[in-house]
Amino acid sequence: MEPNTLLDAVLDDAGISHAGLAAHVNEAGRARGMTLRYEHTAVARWLKGQRPRGQVPDLICEVLGERLGRALTLDDIGLGSPGGAGHMPGTPLAGFVDRATALWRSDEQQRPHVVGAAAVTGTPAVIPVWEWENPPEDSDVSRHGQVRVSRSDIEMLGAARAHYEQMYRKAGGIATRSRIVGFLNAEAAPLLRGSYGDETGRQLHRATGGLVAVAGICAYDSDAHGLAQRYFHQALRLAKASGDRGLGAYTIALLVNQSLFMGEYRQAVAFAESALRAAGPHITPALSADLYAMQAKAYARLGDGQSALYCIGRAEHEAEYIRRGQEPAETGYVQPGLVNVQVAEALLSLGDLGAAREHAEAAVDTPAHDRGRVHRLAMLTQIELRRGETDRAVATAVEMTEQARGMESRRLRDRLRAVREHLVASKCAATTEAAELIDSALRVPL
């Protein structure tokens, strides 16, 4: 069950409270001979995605339509079909834009039922990927609106994506998220609702998709997993509208990474296969290497060593063909050494500590942005502790902790806590000091 952000947005426009809507719906029901006793708690449930029974959705349209002075349909309030607040297969692009921008608005306003929504699993999680991979395609994405979209607008969106990605890498997703969501509402939403031809529209949807993907990364980094997943699904729909298969494959890589974190290993494998298969020649060596490396981690977690080693080989092979300057901006995260640390994690799961250490050391010895370096040092620390190399592990852990200072990230804190647990488990005086240093860093609230 996903939050009904369209109903939330219409309520906000109408300037009516939850209790006010419940009272007006009860009154409209009485006029039709119905006995209704809704309270504000019922409206809260509707906003969380619960569908009202019987004629109540029509009553909601009537009440809010009168308040706004315009006719509203069930689609306008996210109740066009059972489960209408969630993903609707085959939703026209214009309807998708309304739903997407409503989510951005609810996120910026920090609506609890949106920010705290759980990630969906099973079929609802798979449908957006299936729809991206399969027909029909968007034959024409042109739109007529008040704002004429220009090439400079699209360039601005691209520059903003690069800006917020760098901010995320240096300061973390918690610090960056409100900035990028505010930008989506203030700048991207009016452009999507604007006026543009098919060619410009595809460029616009591509640029917006890249931005939305970064918003999803920031939500993921903030532990808002349901929200992150919805952003990733939006980015996937925007990628399809743009016609850029590579952007879609990149977005699926983000879903693969989230699936790994949530322990959905078979889903991670399936999503990666979908990206590799559907993107075909449009996939770049960097993205291909990352997808194979994440598949290796998933297979290792599933205990399938043979498949994990095969994927490790494919990842290393693809990494040899990465050429800077020949990759799109989105795959810039696949820096030298990233595949090494991914492979190290897979090998650690398989119990091959020697090979895991070799890859982890290669990753640490390769320059990386601040955030990536923290992850690499954390992996090396864990491997060194598993190998009984306490002194080396302590030195690595201290460097990792210092590197993480100034970043507001739940995922990096997960890394710090995991390293701390391994340090404490070793029960050595030196590791105790390193664990206390991590404790000091963790005491600073995010």
Short mmCIF file of C-alpha atoms in Angstrom, two decimals:
data_model
loop_
_atom_site.label_atom_id
_atom_site.label_comp_id
_atom_site.label_asym_id
_atom_site.label_seq_id
_atom_site.Cartn_x
_atom_site.Cartn_y
_atom_site.Cartn_z
CA MET A 1 0.00 0.00 0.00
CA GLU A 2 1.57 3.28 -1.15
CA PRO A 3 0.71 6.82 0.04
CA ASN A 4 -1.91 8.71 -1.96
CA THR A 5 0.08 11.84 -2.75
CA LEU A 6 -2.52 13.11 -5.24
CA LEU A 7 -5.22 13.28 -2.56
CA ASP A 8 -2.70 14.92 -0.24
CA ALA A 9 -1.93 17.61 -2.85
CA VAL A 10 -5.62 18.31 -3.56
CA LEU A 11 -6.34 18.59 0.17
CA ASP A 12 -3.50 21.07 0.47
CA ASP A 13 -4.83 23.11 -2.48
CA ALA A 14 -8.32 23.11 -0.98
CA GLY A 15 -7.02 24.29 2.40
CA ILE A 16 -9.10 21.74 4.28
CA SER A 17 -8.01 19.75 7.32
CA HIS A 18 -8.35 16.00 7.78
CA ALA A 19 -11.13 16.54 10.29
CA GLY A 20 -12.79 19.05 7.97
CA LEU A 21 -12.82 16.64 5.05
CA ALA A 22 -14.25 13.85 7.21
CA ALA A 23 -17.05 16.12 8.45
CA HIS A 24 -17.93 17.32 4.95
CA VAL A 25 -17.95 13.75 3.58
CA ASN A 26 -20.30 12.72 6.42
CA GLU A 27 -22.58 15.65 5.58
CA ALA A 28 -22.54 14.86 1.84
CA GLY A 29 -23.39 11.26 2.68
CA ARG A 30 -26.37 12.28 4.80
CA ALA A 31 -27.72 14.27 1.83
CA ARG A 32 -27.78 10.97 -0.06
CA GLY A 33 -29.41 9.04 2.79
CA MET A 34 -26.15 7.48 4.01
CA THR A 35 -25.01 7.28 7.63
CA LEU A 36 -21.28 7.95 7.75
CA ARG A 37 -19.17 8.56 10.84
CA TYR A 38 -15.71 9.32 9.48
CA GLU A 39 -13.13 11.15 11.59
CA HIS A 40 -9.68 12.59 10.87
CA THR A 41 -8.14 9.16 11.47
CA ALA A 42 -10.00 7.79 8.43
CA VAL A 43 -8.58 10.56 6.22
CA ALA A 44 -5.10 9.73 7.51
CA ARG A 45 -5.65 6.12 6.41
CA TRP A 46 -6.79 7.27 2.96
CA LEU A 47 -3.61 9.32 2.61
CA LYS A 48 -1.57 6.23 3.53
CA GLY A 49 -3.14 4.42 0.58
CA GLN A 50 -6.30 2.81 1.95
CA ARG A 51 -9.23 3.05 -0.49
CA PRO A 52 -12.56 4.22 0.96
CA ARG A 53 -15.49 1.89 0.37
CA GLY A 54 -18.60 2.27 -1.75
CA GLN A 55 -19.55 5.75 -2.89
CA VAL A 56 -17.14 7.55 -0.55
CA PRO A 57 -14.52 8.28 -3.26
CA ASP A 58 -17.25 10.08 -5.25
CA LEU A 59 -18.21 12.05 -2.15
CA ILE A 60 -14.61 13.11 -1.67
CA CYS A 61 -14.53 14.35 -5.29
CA GLU A 62 -17.76 16.26 -4.68
CA VAL A 63 -16.57 17.92 -1.45
CA LEU A 64 -13.13 18.89 -2.72
CA GLY A 65 -14.47 19.93 -6.14
CA GLU A 66 -16.91 22.35 -4.53
CA ARG A 67 -14.15 23.74 -2.35
CA LEU A 68 -11.84 24.32 -5.33
CA GLY A 69 -14.54 25.47 -7.72
CA ARG A 70 -13.79 22.84 -10.34
CA ALA A 71 -14.89 19.32 -11.18
CA LEU A 72 -12.63 16.54 -9.92
CA THR A 73 -12.41 12.96 -11.17
CA LEU A 74 -11.40 9.92 -9.17
CA ASP A 75 -8.07 9.94 -11.04
CA ASP A 76 -7.50 13.51 -9.84
CA ILE A 77 -7.55 12.33 -6.23
CA GLY A 78 -5.66 9.08 -6.76
CA LEU A 79 -8.71 6.83 -6.44
CA GLY A 80 -9.35 6.01 -10.09
CA SER A 81 -9.15 2.27 -9.50
CA PRO A 82 -8.69 -0.09 -6.53
CA GLY A 83 -5.19 0.55 -5.25
CA GLY A 84 -5.16 3.77 -7.25
CA ALA A 85 -2.76 5.44 -4.84
CA GLY A 86 -0.11 2.97 -5.91
CA HIS A 87 1.46 2.15 -9.22
CA MET A 88 -0.99 2.04 -12.11
CA PRO A 89 0.15 -0.04 -15.09
CA GLY A 90 -0.18 1.87 -18.31
CA THR A 91 -0.75 5.27 -16.69
CA PRO A 92 -0.60 7.93 -19.43
CA LEU A 93 2.44 10.18 -19.23
CA ALA A 94 0.38 13.25 -18.25
CA GLY A 95 -1.15 11.32 -15.35
CA PHE A 96 2.27 10.11 -14.30
CA VAL A 97 3.59 13.68 -14.20
CA ASP A 98 0.71 14.68 -11.90
CA ARG A 99 1.49 11.79 -9.56
CA ALA A 100 5.23 12.40 -9.62
CA THR A 101 5.00 16.10 -8.85
CA ALA A 102 2.46 15.41 -6.10
CA LEU A 103 5.02 13.11 -4.44
CA TRP A 104 7.72 15.80 -4.62
CA ARG A 105 5.36 18.25 -3.01
CA SER A 106 4.46 15.86 -0.19
CA ASP A 107 8.13 15.05 0.38
CA GLU A 108 9.11 18.72 0.60
CA GLN A 109 6.31 19.23 3.13
CA GLN A 110 7.63 16.23 5.09
CA ARG A 111 4.29 14.41 5.15
CA PRO A 112 4.84 11.49 7.61
CA HIS A 113 2.74 9.04 5.58
CA VAL A 114 5.03 9.69 2.58
CA VAL A 115 8.43 9.97 4.24
CA GLY A 116 7.80 6.98 6.50
CA ALA A 117 6.21 4.68 3.88
CA ALA A 118 7.65 1.17 3.68
CA ALA A 119 9.15 -0.18 0.47
CA VAL A 120 6.88 -2.45 -1.56
CA THR A 121 7.89 -6.02 -2.34
CA GLY A 122 6.71 -8.76 -4.66
CA THR A 123 4.64 -7.86 -7.72
CA PRO A 124 4.33 -4.10 -6.98
CA ALA A 125 8.12 -3.89 -6.86
CA VAL A 126 8.55 -5.80 -10.12
CA ILE A 127 5.85 -4.12 -12.28
CA PRO A 128 7.75 -0.84 -12.91
CA VAL A 129 10.81 -2.78 -14.10
CA TRP A 130 8.69 -5.02 -16.32
CA GLU A 131 6.93 -2.00 -17.83
CA TRP A 132 10.26 -0.30 -18.55
CA GLU A 133 11.54 -3.38 -20.34
CA ASN A 134 8.42 -4.14 -22.40
CA PRO A 135 6.18 -2.27 -24.92
CA PRO A 136 4.40 -0.03 -25.49
CA GLU A 137 6.84 2.84 -25.87
CA ASP A 138 5.81 6.50 -25.73
CA SER A 139 5.21 7.49 -29.34
CA ASP A 140 4.97 11.22 -28.61
CA VAL A 141 5.84 12.99 -25.34
CA SER A 142 4.99 16.53 -26.49
CA ARG A 143 2.82 18.67 -24.22
CA HIS A 144 1.07 22.03 -24.30
CA GLY A 145 1.45 24.17 -21.20
CA GLN A 146 2.07 27.73 -20.10
CA VAL A 147 5.88 27.61 -19.84
CA ARG A 148 7.86 27.09 -23.04
CA VAL A 149 10.75 24.72 -22.34
CA SER A 150 14.07 25.70 -23.93
CA ARG A 151 17.44 24.07 -24.36
CA SER A 152 18.84 26.24 -21.56
CA ASP A 153 16.21 24.82 -19.18
CA ILE A 154 17.38 21.30 -19.92
CA GLU A 155 21.02 22.31 -19.47
CA MET A 156 20.09 23.81 -16.09
CA LEU A 157 18.58 20.49 -14.97
CA GLY A 158 21.74 18.67 -16.01
CA ALA A 159 23.92 21.13 -14.11
CA ALA A 160 21.68 20.75 -11.05
CA ARG A 161 22.01 16.96 -11.15
CA ALA A 162 25.81 17.22 -11.17
CA HIS A 163 25.69 19.79 -8.34
CA TYR A 164 23.50 17.70 -6.05
CA GLU A 165 25.39 14.50 -6.80
CA GLN A 166 28.63 16.14 -5.68
CA MET A 167 26.90 17.52 -2.59
CA TYR A 168 25.65 14.02 -1.77
CA ARG A 169 29.15 12.55 -2.12
CA LYS A 170 30.70 15.17 0.15
CA ALA A 171 27.95 15.85 2.71
CA GLY A 172 25.66 12.81 2.51
CA GLY A 173 22.05 12.23 1.52
CA ILE A 174 20.46 13.65 4.67
CA ALA A 175 22.03 17.06 4.10
CA THR A 176 21.34 17.02 0.35
CA ARG A 177 17.81 15.64 0.19
CA SER A 178 15.83 18.75 1.13
CA ARG A 179 17.83 20.80 -1.38
CA ILE A 180 17.18 18.56 -4.36
CA VAL A 181 13.50 18.00 -3.49
CA GLY A 182 13.02 21.75 -3.22
CA PHE A 183 14.63 22.13 -6.65
CA LEU A 184 12.35 19.48 -8.18
CA ASN A 185 9.29 21.35 -6.91
CA ALA A 186 10.45 24.84 -7.81
CA GLU A 187 12.16 24.20 -11.16
CA ALA A 188 11.54 20.73 -12.62
CA ALA A 189 7.79 20.44 -11.94
CA PRO A 190 6.81 23.61 -13.88
CA LEU A 191 8.94 22.47 -16.82
CA LEU A 192 7.33 19.01 -16.96
CA ARG A 193 3.93 20.71 -17.01
CA GLY A 194 5.14 23.17 -19.64
CA SER A 195 5.04 23.29 -23.44
CA TYR A 196 7.45 21.28 -25.58
CA GLY A 197 7.68 19.20 -28.73
CA ASP A 198 8.57 15.53 -28.83
CA GLU A 199 12.35 15.93 -29.24
CA THR A 200 12.68 18.56 -26.52
CA GLY A 201 10.29 16.58 -24.34
CA ARG A 202 12.48 13.49 -24.48
CA GLN A 203 15.52 15.54 -23.48
CA LEU A 204 13.49 17.10 -20.66
CA HIS A 205 12.33 13.73 -19.34
CA ARG A 206 15.87 12.39 -19.48
CA ALA A 207 17.31 15.34 -17.57
CA THR A 208 14.53 15.18 -14.98
CA GLY A 209 14.99 11.41 -14.65
CA GLY A 210 18.64 11.91 -13.74
CA LEU A 211 17.67 14.42 -11.05
CA VAL A 212 14.90 12.23 -9.64
CA ALA A 213 17.33 9.30 -9.41
CA VAL A 214 19.65 11.40 -7.23
CA ALA A 215 16.66 12.36 -5.05
CA GLY A 216 16.02 8.65 -4.64
CA ILE A 217 19.66 8.05 -3.68
CA CYS A 218 19.39 10.75 -1.02
CA ALA A 219 16.16 9.23 0.33
CA TYR A 220 17.83 5.80 0.43
CA ASP A 221 20.77 7.31 2.27
CA SER A 222 18.30 8.82 4.76
CA ASP A 223 16.62 5.46 5.50
CA ALA A 224 13.39 6.51 3.75
CA HIS A 225 13.25 3.30 1.72
CA GLY A 226 9.67 3.44 0.50
CA LEU A 227 10.20 6.99 -0.68
CA ALA A 228 13.51 6.09 -2.33
CA GLN A 229 11.85 3.23 -4.18
CA ARG A 230 9.12 5.52 -5.49
CA TYR A 231 11.72 7.99 -6.73
CA PHE A 232 13.58 5.18 -8.49
CA HIS A 233 10.33 4.00 -10.10
CA GLN A 234 9.66 7.57 -11.23
CA ALA A 235 13.15 7.85 -12.71
CA LEU A 236 12.53 4.59 -14.57
CA ARG A 237 9.29 5.93 -16.08
CA LEU A 238 11.02 9.17 -17.06
CA ALA A 239 13.82 7.15 -18.65
CA LYS A 240 11.29 5.24 -20.72
CA ALA A 241 9.66 8.48 -21.86
CA SER A 242 13.09 9.80 -22.86
CA GLY A 243 13.85 6.71 -24.94
CA ASP A 244 17.26 6.39 -23.24
CA ARG A 245 17.76 2.71 -22.39
CA GLY A 246 21.07 3.44 -20.70
CA LEU A 247 19.42 5.78 -18.21
CA GLY A 248 16.84 3.11 -17.45
CA ALA A 249 19.56 0.51 -16.83
CA TYR A 250 21.33 2.94 -14.49
CA THR A 251 18.10 3.43 -12.55
CA ILE A 252 17.63 -0.31 -12.25
CA ALA A 253 21.17 -0.54 -10.86
CA LEU A 254 19.97 1.73 -8.05
CA LEU A 255 17.06 -0.64 -7.42
CA VAL A 256 19.50 -3.56 -7.41
CA ASN A 257 21.60 -1.83 -4.77
CA GLN A 258 18.52 -1.17 -2.63
CA SER A 259 17.39 -4.78 -3.05
CA LEU A 260 20.77 -5.96 -1.75
CA PHE A 261 20.45 -3.72 1.29
CA MET A 262 16.95 -5.04 2.03
CA GLY A 263 18.10 -8.65 1.68
CA GLU A 264 16.06 -9.26 -1.48
CA TYR A 265 18.89 -11.14 -3.17
CA ARG A 266 16.89 -13.03 -5.81
CA GLN A 267 15.18 -9.79 -6.78
CA ALA A 268 18.60 -8.13 -7.07
CA VAL A 269 19.74 -10.84 -9.47
CA ALA A 270 16.56 -10.61 -11.55
CA PHE A 271 16.65 -6.81 -11.78
CA ALA A 272 20.30 -6.81 -12.84
CA GLU A 273 19.54 -9.39 -15.53
CA SER A 274 16.67 -7.22 -16.77
CA ALA A 275 18.95 -4.18 -17.08
CA LEU A 276 21.69 -6.10 -18.85
CA ARG A 277 19.22 -7.75 -21.21
CA ALA A 278 16.98 -4.81 -22.08
CA ALA A 279 19.65 -2.12 -22.38
CA GLY A 280 21.66 -4.27 -24.78
CA PRO A 281 24.20 -2.22 -26.77
CA HIS A 282 23.15 0.97 -24.94
CA ILE A 283 24.71 -0.21 -21.68
CA THR A 284 28.21 1.09 -20.97
CA PRO A 285 31.17 -0.93 -19.63
CA ALA A 286 31.04 0.92 -16.30
CA LEU A 287 27.38 0.18 -15.67
CA SER A 288 27.71 -3.38 -16.92
CA ALA A 289 30.65 -3.97 -14.56
CA ASP A 290 28.68 -2.60 -11.60
CA LEU A 291 25.62 -4.72 -12.38
CA TYR A 292 27.68 -7.91 -12.65
CA ALA A 293 29.53 -7.05 -9.42
CA MET A 294 26.24 -6.54 -7.55
CA GLN A 295 24.94 -9.81 -8.98
CA ALA A 296 28.06 -11.48 -7.62
CA LYS A 297 27.29 -10.12 -4.15
CA ALA A 298 23.71 -11.38 -4.38
CA TYR A 299 24.74 -14.85 -5.52
CA ALA A 300 27.36 -15.01 -2.76
CA ARG A 301 24.69 -14.18 -0.19
CA LEU A 302 22.51 -16.93 -1.65
CA GLY A 303 25.38 -19.38 -1.27
CA ASP A 304 25.75 -19.90 -5.04
CA GLY A 305 29.54 -19.70 -5.31
CA GLN A 306 29.73 -20.82 -8.93
CA SER A 307 27.39 -18.08 -10.17
CA ALA A 308 29.11 -15.52 -7.95
CA LEU A 309 32.53 -16.33 -9.39
CA TYR A 310 31.15 -16.19 -12.94
CA CYS A 311 29.72 -12.72 -12.31
CA ILE A 312 32.99 -11.61 -10.72
CA GLY A 313 34.78 -12.62 -13.91
CA ARG A 314 32.29 -10.72 -16.06
CA ALA A 315 32.55 -7.63 -13.83
CA GLU A 316 36.35 -7.61 -14.04
CA HIS A 317 36.22 -8.12 -17.81
CA GLU A 318 33.82 -5.21 -18.33
CA ALA A 319 35.85 -2.96 -16.02
CA GLU A 320 38.83 -3.26 -18.36
CA TYR A 321 36.87 -1.41 -21.07
CA ILE A 322 35.84 1.59 -18.96
CA ARG A 323 37.04 4.79 -20.62
CA ARG A 324 36.68 8.14 -18.92
CA GLY A 325 34.96 10.66 -21.16
CA GLN A 326 32.99 7.93 -22.92
CA GLU A 327 30.51 7.38 -20.08
CA PRO A 328 27.33 9.37 -19.34
CA ALA A 329 27.33 11.59 -16.25
CA GLU A 330 25.19 9.13 -14.25
CA THR A 331 27.78 6.32 -14.34
CA GLY A 332 30.55 8.55 -12.98
CA TYR A 333 30.11 6.76 -9.64
CA VAL A 334 31.78 3.68 -11.17
CA GLN A 335 35.23 4.99 -10.38
CA PRO A 336 38.43 2.91 -10.49
CA GLY A 337 38.40 0.59 -7.50
CA LEU A 338 34.61 0.36 -7.15
CA VAL A 339 34.43 -3.04 -8.79
CA ASN A 340 37.30 -4.18 -6.55
CA VAL A 341 35.43 -3.34 -3.36
CA GLN A 342 32.23 -4.95 -4.67
CA VAL A 343 34.16 -8.09 -5.55
CA ALA A 344 35.87 -8.03 -2.16
CA GLU A 345 32.47 -8.06 -0.45
CA ALA A 346 31.32 -11.02 -2.56
CA LEU A 347 34.53 -12.95 -1.85
CA LEU A 348 34.20 -12.20 1.87
CA SER A 349 30.71 -13.73 1.82
CA LEU A 350 32.19 -16.78 0.08
CA GLY A 351 34.91 -17.05 2.75
CA ASP A 352 37.87 -16.40 0.45
CA LEU A 353 39.65 -13.97 2.78
CA GLY A 354 42.94 -13.86 0.86
CA ALA A 355 41.39 -12.83 -2.46
CA ALA A 356 38.98 -10.50 -0.66
CA ARG A 357 41.86 -8.68 1.01
CA GLU A 358 43.73 -8.36 -2.29
CA HIS A 359 40.72 -6.68 -3.93
CA ALA A 360 39.99 -4.48 -0.90
CA GLU A 361 43.58 -3.23 -0.78
CA ALA A 362 43.50 -2.48 -4.50
CA ALA A 363 40.30 -0.46 -3.95
CA VAL A 364 41.82 1.54 -1.07
CA ASP A 365 44.99 2.22 -3.06
CA THR A 366 42.92 3.77 -5.87
CA PRO A 367 41.78 7.42 -5.51
CA ALA A 368 38.06 7.85 -4.81
CA HIS A 369 35.63 10.55 -3.71
CA ASP A 370 35.20 10.98 0.05
CA ARG A 371 32.12 8.82 0.40
CA GLY A 372 33.50 5.97 -1.68
CA ARG A 373 36.71 5.95 0.35
CA VAL A 374 34.79 5.42 3.60
CA HIS A 375 33.12 2.32 2.17
CA ARG A 376 36.42 0.95 0.88
CA LEU A 377 38.19 1.46 4.22
CA ALA A 378 35.26 -0.15 6.06
CA MET A 379 35.46 -3.25 3.88
CA LEU A 380 39.23 -3.51 4.32
CA THR A 381 38.89 -3.16 8.11
CA GLN A 382 36.35 -5.97 8.23
CA ILE A 383 38.56 -8.28 6.18
CA GLU A 384 41.67 -7.48 8.23
CA LEU A 385 39.80 -8.29 11.44
CA ARG A 386 38.56 -11.58 9.97
CA ARG A 387 42.17 -12.42 9.14
CA GLY A 388 43.36 -11.57 12.67
CA GLU A 389 45.41 -8.57 11.52
CA THR A 390 44.37 -6.44 14.48
CA ASP A 391 46.94 -3.63 14.31
CA ARG A 392 46.33 -3.04 10.62
CA ALA A 393 42.58 -3.13 11.15
CA VAL A 394 42.78 -0.50 13.90
CA ALA A 395 44.77 1.87 11.70
CA THR A 396 42.32 1.39 8.83
CA ALA A 397 39.33 1.92 11.12
CA VAL A 398 40.76 5.17 12.47
CA GLU A 399 41.32 6.47 8.93
CA MET A 400 37.77 5.44 7.97
CA THR A 401 36.28 7.28 10.95
CA GLU A 402 38.20 10.47 10.23
CA GLN A 403 37.20 10.30 6.55
CA ALA A 404 33.51 10.05 7.48
CA ARG A 405 33.47 13.26 9.53
CA GLY A 406 31.14 15.93 8.19
CA MET A 407 28.93 13.50 6.24
CA GLU A 408 25.26 13.04 7.15
CA SER A 409 24.43 9.55 5.94
CA ARG A 410 22.56 6.62 7.45
CA ARG A 411 24.40 4.19 5.20
CA LEU A 412 27.82 5.41 6.33
CA ARG A 413 26.65 5.15 9.93
CA ASP A 414 25.66 1.56 9.21
CA ARG A 415 29.21 0.99 8.03
CA LEU A 416 30.69 2.60 11.14
CA ARG A 417 28.47 0.55 13.46
CA ALA A 418 29.32 -2.70 11.66
CA VAL A 419 33.05 -1.99 11.93
CA ARG A 420 32.64 -1.09 15.61
CA GLU A 421 30.92 -4.42 16.31
CA HIS A 422 33.77 -6.32 14.66
CA LEU A 423 36.35 -4.29 16.63
CA VAL A 424 34.62 -4.95 19.95
CA ALA A 425 34.29 -8.67 19.16
CA SER A 426 38.09 -8.96 18.79
CA LYS A 427 38.50 -7.96 22.51
CA CYS A 428 41.89 -6.25 22.16
CA ALA A 429 43.02 -3.06 23.88
CA ALA A 430 43.92 -1.39 20.58
CA THR A 431 40.57 -2.21 19.01
CA THR A 432 38.78 -0.83 22.08
CA GLU A 433 40.34 2.59 21.46
CA ALA A 434 39.27 2.52 17.81
CA ALA A 435 35.74 1.48 18.83
CA GLU A 436 35.59 4.42 21.24
CA LEU A 437 36.61 6.78 18.45
CA ILE A 438 33.69 5.46 16.35
CA ASP A 439 31.37 5.86 19.38
CA SER A 440 32.40 9.50 19.59
CA ALA A 441 31.55 10.03 15.92
CA LEU A 442 28.19 8.25 16.26
CA ARG A 443 27.17 10.40 19.24
CA VAL A 444 26.83 13.43 16.95
CA PRO A 445 23.14 13.45 15.91
CA LEU A 446 22.15 13.57 12.25
#
